[in-house]
Structures are given as C-alpha cells and as structure tokens.
Amino acid sequence: MRNTKQKTAIKEILERGGHLSAEEIYVLIKNKMKIDISTIYRNLNMMAENSEVEKITNPEGVAIYHIKSEHHGHLICRSCNAIFEIPCDLCEQLHTLSKDMSFVDTEHVVNIYGYCRNCKGEK
Amino acid sequence: MRNTKQKTAIKEILERGGHLSAEEIYVLIKNKMKIDISTIYRNLNMMAENSEVEKITNPEGVAIYHIKSEHHGHLICRSCNAIFEIPCDLCEQLHTLSKDMSFVDTEHVVNIYGYCRNCKGEK
DNA sequence: TTGCCTGCAAACGCTTTGCATGTTG
DNA sequence: CAACATGCAAAGCGTTTGCAGGCAA
C-alpha cells in the first residue's frame, strides 16, 4: 500500500475522531487538493479491509466511516444525524448470547436511535 | 390506508416471520400476481411509518424488513446473509446509557456479525 | 522503470418519483 | 364518484468499476 497525499489527507481527517460519510470527507479535502470521490471510496474500503477503519451504515443506508477503536456503541440522532460513541460494557453478554445460538461472532454493533441534546425539542 | 391484494400479499409474507428485502418479497409475490417493485417499496415504507414493520439495513446497505416485535437483537451471517433474532435483555442498560448522555432514545439495534452454524467452516 | 494509484466518466444497484390508469370504498 | 393505489418508466443517489495517464518506490 503506497503513500499518497490523498491517502494521507483521508487518514488525517479520520484521526480527528469523527464519523463521516465519503461525501463529507470529500468536501473537506477537495478545498485543499485535487481529489475524486472514487479515490476516497477506494481508500476507505482498503482501510476497512485492513481493519484500520470501521464502516457502519446510517439509518438512511449511507456508509459512515471512523477509525477503529475500542468496542463501543453508537447514539444516532434521527434529527441531525450526529453520531456519538458510547462505551460498550456489553461485549461479554453479547458473546454469550452468540454462543447460545452456536453462532461465531466476529463483531457486534450497538446502535441507539433517538434525539440528541440539541435536537430533543423537535420530537 | 386502503386494502388491496398487493398490500395483503406483502403482509402475509412478512407475517411468516422472516427478514426480507423488497426484492425478495417481490420475487415471492410476482409468481402469483401482477405487482411492481415500486408498489412493494411504497407499502413497506408506509407500514414502517405506521410502525407495523421494522426496517433495518444489512451490511451491504440493503434495506431489510420484518414485522415489528419485541425488542430483539440480530445475528447476521457474513457468509450467507441470514438474519436470526435473539432475545434482547439489554434494553434497560441501553436506556440507562442513553440517559447518561442526555440522549432521548426511541429505539435501539443490537447487531452481531459473524458466521452462522451452517457457514462456520468458511472462515 | 515498474506497477500501484489517481481522476475521469460511465455503469451499477437499490430506491424513489411523476404520471396516467385502474380499483376501492 | 372521488380519492387513493397501482404499474410503468425514468430519474435519483450512493457506490463501484474500467481505463489511460501520473506518480511513488
């Protein structure tokens, strides 16, 4: 895997810690250098295969990327689409559940949907 | 919301208890009657708004529909894409977590990815 | 210099939408 | 009869892919 400035730019943005779509990353980078969104997808998918980043799907079906970190859950705001991380103390329980179903678990996702502190009033 | 045979057919299929994409529902119905896939999408989206069915997104980003039931989690097989339900005893904990973040939770999703009993050998 | 990476453009798959027609209540 | 649901076709959107040229090693 070769180093390019596009690749570096994508990593830098993700290392700020956000949860971003390819489109959002694209907008942030294209002001500063020439880049195509297909390059972003290609790099993100590679990084996901290398387990450098994690790919989740938001309620609208759009892929969201963020650097891989400790097991955690997501709070997803139905109003502004913000995603917050929450610590996940449930790993053991989920692993046990899987074993009960003779299922080999490689990963789990805990998503809580609702309204964040800023959007509470709206519904 | 008016009754039509297309609507009835969609409901009947979902009431068998599966987790299906619009395409899969379409294939099952079109052998028996004239139906267009847009009709299926329109009906599923209506039912989702009425909270009759639940809409989740599989790892490939495809919408999957199933009748709304007790809170539960999903075991999702990365090999054959089968989805199994698991009882969810975690509701209270998730609700507490949300409150700690001053987040108003309306719903949560617990997805465990891995390999089901049939596909275990493959990875 | 070699071969991986990029930009560009086109294709792809899932989902939605506009419109004329058919069906329900 | 009026309102709504349907089929059809086309558009929309996020994502992927083929290809020729460019750049890193």
PDB file of N, CA, C and O in Angstrom, chain B residues 19-74:
ATOM      1  N   HIS B  19     -36.987 -12.070   7.613  1.00  0.00           N
ATOM      2  CA  HIS B  19     -36.338 -10.781   7.411  1.00  0.00           C
ATOM      3  C   HIS B  19     -35.997 -10.683   5.927  1.00  0.00           C
ATOM      4  O   HIS B  19     -35.083 -11.351   5.462  1.00  0.00           O
ATOM      5  N   LEU B  20     -36.726  -9.863   5.204  1.00  0.00           N
ATOM      6  CA  LEU B  20     -36.630  -9.894   3.749  1.00  0.00           C
ATOM      7  C   LEU B  20     -36.380  -8.528   3.144  1.00  0.00           C
ATOM      8  O   LEU B  20     -36.830  -7.510   3.655  1.00  0.00           O
ATOM      9  N   SER B  21     -35.682  -8.534   2.024  1.00  0.00           N
ATOM     10  CA  SER B  21     -35.522  -7.308   1.245  1.00  0.00           C
ATOM     11  C   SER B  21     -36.740  -7.138   0.347  1.00  0.00           C
ATOM     12  O   SER B  21     -37.504  -8.079   0.125  1.00  0.00           O
ATOM     13  N   ALA B  22     -36.901  -5.912  -0.188  1.00  0.00           N
ATOM     14  CA  ALA B  22     -38.010  -5.647  -1.095  1.00  0.00           C
ATOM     15  C   ALA B  22     -37.938  -6.587  -2.298  1.00  0.00           C
ATOM     16  O   ALA B  22     -38.953  -7.130  -2.742  1.00  0.00           O
ATOM     17  N   GLU B  23     -36.747  -6.778  -2.793  1.00  0.00           N
ATOM     18  CA  GLU B  23     -36.519  -7.661  -3.931  1.00  0.00           C
ATOM     19  C   GLU B  23     -36.989  -9.084  -3.643  1.00  0.00           C
ATOM     20  O   GLU B  23     -37.642  -9.724  -4.472  1.00  0.00           O
ATOM     21  N   GLU B  24     -36.663  -9.591  -2.465  1.00  0.00           N
ATOM     22  CA  GLU B  24     -37.055 -10.962  -2.113  1.00  0.00           C
ATOM     23  C   GLU B  24     -38.565 -11.088  -2.011  1.00  0.00           C
ATOM     24  O   GLU B  24     -39.153 -12.081  -2.447  1.00  0.00           O
ATOM     25  N   ILE B  25     -39.194 -10.070  -1.442  1.00  0.00           N
ATOM     26  CA  ILE B  25     -40.654 -10.078  -1.350  1.00  0.00           C
ATOM     27  C   ILE B  25     -41.255 -10.047  -2.747  1.00  0.00           C
ATOM     28  O   ILE B  25     -42.203 -10.770  -3.052  1.00  0.00           O
ATOM     29  N   TYR B  26     -40.659  -9.230  -3.581  1.00  0.00           N
ATOM     30  CA  TYR B  26     -41.109  -9.082  -4.970  1.00  0.00           C
ATOM     31  C   TYR B  26     -41.111 -10.425  -5.692  1.00  0.00           C
ATOM     32  O   TYR B  26     -42.104 -10.818  -6.325  1.00  0.00           O
ATOM     33  N   VAL B  27     -40.015 -11.158  -5.584  1.00  0.00           N
ATOM     34  CA  VAL B  27     -39.897 -12.452  -6.257  1.00  0.00           C
ATOM     35  C   VAL B  27     -40.973 -13.421  -5.769  1.00  0.00           C
ATOM     36  O   VAL B  27     -41.583 -14.143  -6.559  1.00  0.00           O
ATOM     37  N   LEU B  28     -41.214 -13.392  -4.457  1.00  0.00           N
ATOM     38  CA  LEU B  28     -42.206 -14.306  -3.901  1.00  0.00           C
ATOM     39  C   LEU B  28     -43.618 -14.010  -4.390  1.00  0.00           C
ATOM     40  O   LEU B  28     -44.423 -14.910  -4.584  1.00  0.00           O
ATOM     41  N   ILE B  29     -43.909 -12.724  -4.583  1.00  0.00           N
ATOM     42  CA  ILE B  29     -45.282 -12.360  -4.939  1.00  0.00           C
ATOM     43  C   ILE B  29     -45.529 -12.427  -6.448  1.00  0.00           C
ATOM     44  O   ILE B  29     -46.594 -12.826  -6.891  1.00  0.00           O
ATOM     45  N   LYS B  30     -44.553 -12.051  -7.247  1.00  0.00           N
ATOM     46  CA  LYS B  30     -44.827 -11.855  -8.663  1.00  0.00           C
ATOM     47  C   LYS B  30     -45.177 -13.146  -9.404  1.00  0.00           C
ATOM     48  O   LYS B  30     -45.717 -13.084 -10.503  1.00  0.00           O
ATOM     49  N   ASN B  31     -44.861 -14.273  -8.805  1.00  0.00           N
ATOM     50  CA  ASN B  31     -45.307 -15.528  -9.407  1.00  0.00           C
ATOM     51  C   ASN B  31     -46.817 -15.666  -9.330  1.00  0.00           C
ATOM     52  O   ASN B  31     -47.425 -16.342 -10.138  1.00  0.00           O
ATOM     53  N   LYS B  32     -47.397 -15.037  -8.308  1.00  0.00           N
ATOM     54  CA  LYS B  32     -48.821 -15.251  -8.038  1.00  0.00           C
ATOM     55  C   LYS B  32     -49.718 -14.135  -8.534  1.00  0.00           C
ATOM     56  O   LYS B  32     -50.898 -14.332  -8.729  1.00  0.00           O
ATOM     57  N   MET B  33     -49.157 -12.938  -8.703  1.00  0.00           N
ATOM     58  CA  MET B  33     -49.996 -11.843  -9.195  1.00  0.00           C
ATOM     59  C   MET B  33     -49.115 -10.777  -9.816  1.00  0.00           C
ATOM     60  O   MET B  33     -47.908 -10.755  -9.635  1.00  0.00           O
ATOM     61  N   LYS B  34     -49.762  -9.867 -10.544  1.00  0.00           N
ATOM     62  CA  LYS B  34     -49.054  -8.748 -11.146  1.00  0.00           C
ATOM     63  C   LYS B  34     -48.716  -7.756 -10.046  1.00  0.00           C
ATOM     64  O   LYS B  34     -49.590  -7.283  -9.327  1.00  0.00           O
ATOM     65  N   ILE B  35     -47.463  -7.454  -9.921  1.00  0.00           N
ATOM     66  CA  ILE B  35     -47.059  -6.461  -8.923  1.00  0.00           C
ATOM     67  C   ILE B  35     -45.753  -5.836  -9.372  1.00  0.00           C
ATOM     68  O   ILE B  35     -44.942  -6.477 -10.033  1.00  0.00           O
ATOM     69  N   ASP B  36     -45.581  -4.578  -9.022  1.00  0.00           N
ATOM     70  CA  ASP B  36     -44.334  -3.887  -9.356  1.00  0.00           C
ATOM     71  C   ASP B  36     -43.556  -3.656  -8.072  1.00  0.00           C
ATOM     72  O   ASP B  36     -44.126  -3.479  -6.997  1.00  0.00           O
ATOM     73  N   ILE B  37     -42.226  -3.622  -8.215  1.00  0.00           N
ATOM     74  CA  ILE B  37     -41.417  -3.486  -7.009  1.00  0.00           C
ATOM     75  C   ILE B  37     -41.599  -2.117  -6.354  1.00  0.00           C
ATOM     76  O   ILE B  37     -41.431  -1.980  -5.144  1.00  0.00           O
ATOM     77  N   SER B  38     -41.998  -1.126  -7.125  1.00  0.00           N
ATOM     78  CA  SER B  38     -42.235   0.187  -6.514  1.00  0.00           C
ATOM     79  C   SER B  38     -43.427   0.140  -5.564  1.00  0.00           C
ATOM     80  O   SER B  38     -43.452   0.836  -4.551  1.00  0.00           O
ATOM     81  N   THR B  39     -44.402  -0.686  -5.897  1.00  0.00           N
ATOM     82  CA  THR B  39     -45.548  -0.874  -5.015  1.00  0.00           C
ATOM     83  C   THR B  39     -45.099  -1.479  -3.692  1.00  0.00           C
ATOM     84  O   THR B  39     -45.572  -1.099  -2.625  1.00  0.00           O
ATOM     85  N   ILE B  40     -44.161  -2.400  -3.788  1.00  0.00           N
ATOM     86  CA  ILE B  40     -43.646  -3.028  -2.575  1.00  0.00           C
ATOM     87  C   ILE B  40     -42.929  -2.011  -1.710  1.00  0.00           C
ATOM     88  O   ILE B  40     -43.167  -1.922  -0.506  1.00  0.00           O
ATOM     89  N   TYR B  41     -42.083  -1.211  -2.321  1.00  0.00           N
ATOM     90  CA  TYR B  41     -41.391  -0.177  -1.554  1.00  0.00           C
ATOM     91  C   TYR B  41     -42.378   0.789  -0.919  1.00  0.00           C
ATOM     92  O   TYR B  41     -42.262   1.152   0.238  1.00  0.00           O
ATOM     93  N   ARG B  42     -43.366   1.215  -1.710  1.00  0.00           N
ATOM     94  CA  ARG B  42     -44.326   2.190  -1.182  1.00  0.00           C
ATOM     95  C   ARG B  42     -45.061   1.627   0.024  1.00  0.00           C
ATOM     96  O   ARG B  42     -45.200   2.290   1.052  1.00  0.00           O
ATOM     97  N   ASN B  43     -45.486   0.388  -0.088  1.00  0.00           N
ATOM     98  CA  ASN B  43     -46.217  -0.218   1.021  1.00  0.00           C
ATOM     99  C   ASN B  43     -45.336  -0.450   2.234  1.00  0.00           C
ATOM    100  O   ASN B  43     -45.737  -0.170   3.366  1.00  0.00           O
ATOM    101  N   LEU B  44     -44.132  -0.938   2.005  1.00  0.00           N
ATOM    102  CA  LEU B  44     -43.236  -1.182   3.127  1.00  0.00           C
ATOM    103  C   LEU B  44     -42.921   0.114   3.863  1.00  0.00           C
ATOM    104  O   LEU B  44     -42.898   0.150   5.091  1.00  0.00           O
ATOM    105  N   ASN B  45     -42.704   1.179   3.121  1.00  0.00           N
ATOM    106  CA  ASN B  45     -42.400   2.449   3.770  1.00  0.00           C
ATOM    107  C   ASN B  45     -43.590   2.964   4.579  1.00  0.00           C
ATOM    108  O   ASN B  45     -43.414   3.502   5.668  1.00  0.00           O
ATOM    109  N   MET B  46     -44.777   2.790   4.025  1.00  0.00           N
ATOM    110  CA  MET B  46     -45.973   3.164   4.791  1.00  0.00           C
ATOM    111  C   MET B  46     -46.074   2.359   6.069  1.00  0.00           C
ATOM    112  O   MET B  46     -46.306   2.892   7.147  1.00  0.00           O
ATOM    113  N   MET B  47     -45.905   1.059   5.945  1.00  0.00           N
ATOM    114  CA  MET B  47     -46.012   0.197   7.126  1.00  0.00           C
ATOM    115  C   MET B  47     -44.945   0.547   8.150  1.00  0.00           C
ATOM    116  O   MET B  47     -45.183   0.464   9.348  1.00  0.00           O
ATOM    117  N   ALA B  48     -43.779   0.943   7.668  1.00  0.00           N
ATOM    118  CA  ALA B  48     -42.712   1.328   8.593  1.00  0.00           C
ATOM    119  C   ALA B  48     -43.099   2.602   9.339  1.00  0.00           C
ATOM    120  O   ALA B  48     -42.876   2.718  10.545  1.00  0.00           O
ATOM    121  N   GLU B  49     -43.729   3.535   8.627  1.00  0.00           N
ATOM    122  CA  GLU B  49     -44.171   4.766   9.291  1.00  0.00           C
ATOM    123  C   GLU B  49     -45.270   4.479  10.306  1.00  0.00           C
ATOM    124  O   GLU B  49     -45.329   5.104  11.357  1.00  0.00           O
ATOM    125  N   ASN B  50     -46.120   3.528   9.989  1.00  0.00           N
ATOM    126  CA  ASN B  50     -47.183   3.119  10.908  1.00  0.00           C
ATOM    127  C   ASN B  50     -46.669   2.186  12.000  1.00  0.00           C
ATOM    128  O   ASN B  50     -47.460   1.634  12.751  1.00  0.00           O
ATOM    129  N   SER B  51     -45.370   1.939  11.998  1.00  0.00           N
ATOM    130  CA  SER B  51     -44.758   1.043  12.994  1.00  0.00           C
ATOM    131  C   SER B  51     -45.297  -0.380  12.919  1.00  0.00           C
ATOM    132  O   SER B  51     -45.286  -1.101  13.900  1.00  0.00           O
ATOM    133  N   GLU B  52     -45.787  -0.758  11.756  1.00  0.00           N
ATOM    134  CA  GLU B  52     -46.209  -2.151  11.598  1.00  0.00           C
ATOM    135  C   GLU B  52     -45.011  -3.037  11.295  1.00  0.00           C
ATOM    136  O   GLU B  52     -44.945  -4.182  11.692  1.00  0.00           O
ATOM    137  N   VAL B  53     -44.080  -2.497  10.531  1.00  0.00           N
ATOM    138  CA  VAL B  53     -42.872  -3.257  10.220  1.00  0.00           C
ATOM    139  C   VAL B  53     -41.648  -2.461  10.638  1.00  0.00           C
ATOM    140  O   VAL B  53     -41.701  -1.251  10.836  1.00  0.00           O
ATOM    141  N   GLU B  54     -40.549  -3.186  10.789  1.00  0.00           N
ATOM    142  CA  GLU B  54     -39.295  -2.568  11.149  1.00  0.00           C
ATOM    143  C   GLU B  54     -38.363  -2.671   9.953  1.00  0.00           C
ATOM    144  O   GLU B  54     -38.383  -3.661   9.225  1.00  0.00           O
ATOM    145  N   LYS B  55     -37.584  -1.629   9.753  1.00  0.00           N
ATOM    146  CA  LYS B  55     -36.677  -1.565   8.603  1.00  0.00           C
ATOM    147  C   LYS B  55     -35.257  -1.483   9.143  1.00  0.00           C
ATOM    148  O   LYS B  55     -34.934  -0.576   9.898  1.00  0.00           O
ATOM    149  N   ILE B  56     -34.447  -2.438   8.785  1.00  0.00           N
ATOM    150  CA  ILE B  56     -33.046  -2.348   9.161  1.00  0.00           C
ATOM    151  C   ILE B  56     -32.209  -2.377   7.887  1.00  0.00           C
ATOM    152  O   ILE B  56     -32.732  -2.630   6.798  1.00  0.00           O
ATOM    153  N   THR B  57     -30.942  -2.101   8.013  1.00  0.00           N
ATOM    154  CA  THR B  57     -30.067  -2.091   6.850  1.00  0.00           C
ATOM    155  C   THR B  57     -29.012  -3.168   7.026  1.00  0.00           C
ATOM    156  O   THR B  57     -28.365  -3.227   8.056  1.00  0.00           O
ATOM    157  N   ASN B  58     -28.858  -4.027   6.047  1.00  0.00           N
ATOM    158  CA  ASN B  58     -27.856  -5.079   6.188  1.00  0.00           C
ATOM    159  C   ASN B  58     -26.461  -4.549   5.850  1.00  0.00           C
ATOM    160  O   ASN B  58     -26.326  -3.420   5.411  1.00  0.00           O
ATOM    161  N   PRO B  59     -25.423  -5.351   6.102  1.00  0.00           N
ATOM    162  CA  PRO B  59     -24.065  -4.828   5.918  1.00  0.00           C
ATOM    163  C   PRO B  59     -23.794  -4.310   4.512  1.00  0.00           C
ATOM    164  O   PRO B  59     -22.943  -3.452   4.327  1.00  0.00           O
ATOM    165  N   GLU B  60     -24.518  -4.792   3.530  1.00  0.00           N
ATOM    166  CA  GLU B  60     -24.317  -4.303   2.162  1.00  0.00           C
ATOM    167  C   GLU B  60     -25.090  -3.012   1.892  1.00  0.00           C
ATOM    168  O   GLU B  60     -25.058  -2.484   0.788  1.00  0.00           O
ATOM    169  N   GLY B  61     -25.828  -2.553   2.878  1.00  0.00           N
ATOM    170  CA  GLY B  61     -26.574  -1.309   2.706  1.00  0.00           C
ATOM    171  C   GLY B  61     -27.959  -1.493   2.119  1.00  0.00           C
ATOM    172  O   GLY B  61     -28.609  -0.540   1.721  1.00  0.00           O
ATOM    173  N   VAL B  62     -28.440  -2.737   2.095  1.00  0.00           N
ATOM    174  CA  VAL B  62     -29.763  -3.016   1.536  1.00  0.00           C
ATOM    175  C   VAL B  62     -30.795  -3.037   2.664  1.00  0.00           C
ATOM    176  O   VAL B  62     -30.540  -3.579   3.736  1.00  0.00           O
ATOM    177  N   ALA B  63     -31.942  -2.441   2.410  1.00  0.00           N
ATOM    178  CA  ALA B  63     -32.996  -2.384   3.425  1.00  0.00           C
ATOM    179  C   ALA B  63     -33.650  -3.742   3.597  1.00  0.00           C
ATOM    180  O   ALA B  63     -33.997  -4.402   2.620  1.00  0.00           O
ATOM    181  N   ILE B  64     -33.816  -4.146   4.851  1.00  0.00           N
ATOM    182  CA  ILE B  64     -34.438  -5.418   5.192  1.00  0.00           C
ATOM    183  C   ILE B  64     -35.636  -5.131   6.084  1.00  0.00           C
ATOM    184  O   ILE B  64     -35.538  -4.317   6.996  1.00  0.00           O
ATOM    185  N   TYR B  65     -36.746  -5.796   5.787  1.00  0.00           N
ATOM    186  CA  TYR B  65     -37.982  -5.520   6.504  1.00  0.00           C
ATOM    187  C   TYR B  65     -38.469  -6.748   7.261  1.00  0.00           C
ATOM    188  O   TYR B  65     -38.315  -7.871   6.799  1.00  0.00           O
ATOM    189  N   HIS B  66     -39.061  -6.518   8.427  1.00  0.00           N
ATOM    190  CA  HIS B  66     -39.700  -7.615   9.168  1.00  0.00           C
ATOM    191  C   HIS B  66     -40.746  -7.037  10.091  1.00  0.00           C
ATOM    192  O   HIS B  66     -40.674  -5.854  10.451  1.00  0.00           O
ATOM    193  N   ILE B  67     -41.741  -7.855  10.464  1.00  0.00           N
ATOM    194  CA  ILE B  67     -42.791  -7.317  11.322  1.00  0.00           C
ATOM    195  C   ILE B  67     -42.229  -6.933  12.673  1.00  0.00           C
ATOM    196  O   ILE B  67     -41.355  -7.590  13.216  1.00  0.00           O
ATOM    197  N   LYS B  68     -42.742  -5.852  13.174  1.00  0.00           N
ATOM    198  CA  LYS B  68     -42.273  -5.313  14.443  1.00  0.00           C
ATOM    199  C   LYS B  68     -42.642  -6.284  15.561  1.00  0.00           C
ATOM    200  O   LYS B  68     -43.748  -6.772  15.637  1.00  0.00           O
ATOM    201  N   SER B  69     -41.673  -6.544  16.404  1.00  0.00           N
ATOM    202  CA  SER B  69     -41.952  -7.460  17.511  1.00  0.00           C
ATOM    203  C   SER B  69     -41.245  -6.939  18.742  1.00  0.00           C
ATOM    204  O   SER B  69     -40.787  -5.817  18.781  1.00  0.00           O
ATOM    205  N   GLU B  70     -41.191  -7.780  19.754  1.00  0.00           N
ATOM    206  CA  GLU B  70     -40.444  -7.432  20.958  1.00  0.00           C
ATOM    207  C   GLU B  70     -39.060  -6.916  20.594  1.00  0.00           C
ATOM    208  O   GLU B  70     -38.498  -7.311  19.584  1.00  0.00           O
ATOM    209  N   HIS B  71     -38.535  -6.079  21.452  1.00  0.00           N
ATOM    210  CA  HIS B  71     -37.133  -5.697  21.294  1.00  0.00           C
ATOM    211  C   HIS B  71     -36.283  -6.943  21.131  1.00  0.00           C
ATOM    212  O   HIS B  71     -36.443  -7.904  21.854  1.00  0.00           O
ATOM    213  N   HIS B  72     -35.411  -6.911  20.199  1.00  0.00           N
ATOM    214  CA  HIS B  72     -34.570  -8.073  19.996  1.00  0.00           C
ATOM    215  C   HIS B  72     -33.311  -7.654  19.257  1.00  0.00           C
ATOM    216  O   HIS B  72     -33.231  -6.563  18.710  1.00  0.00           O
ATOM    217  N   GLY B  73     -32.352  -8.543  19.253  1.00  0.00           N
ATOM    218  CA  GLY B  73     -31.123  -8.276  18.517  1.00  0.00           C
ATOM    219  C   GLY B  73     -31.077  -9.133  17.275  1.00  0.00           C
ATOM    220  O   GLY B  73     -31.946  -9.981  17.050  1.00  0.00           O
ATOM    221  N   HIS B  74     -30.080  -8.905  16.448  1.00  0.00           N
ATOM    222  CA  HIS B  74     -29.933  -9.686  15.230  1.00  0.00           C
ATOM    223  C   HIS B  74     -28.559 -10.336  15.175  1.00  0.00           C
ATOM    224  O   HIS B  74     -27.552  -9.704  15.456  1.00  0.00           O
TER     225      HIS B  74
END
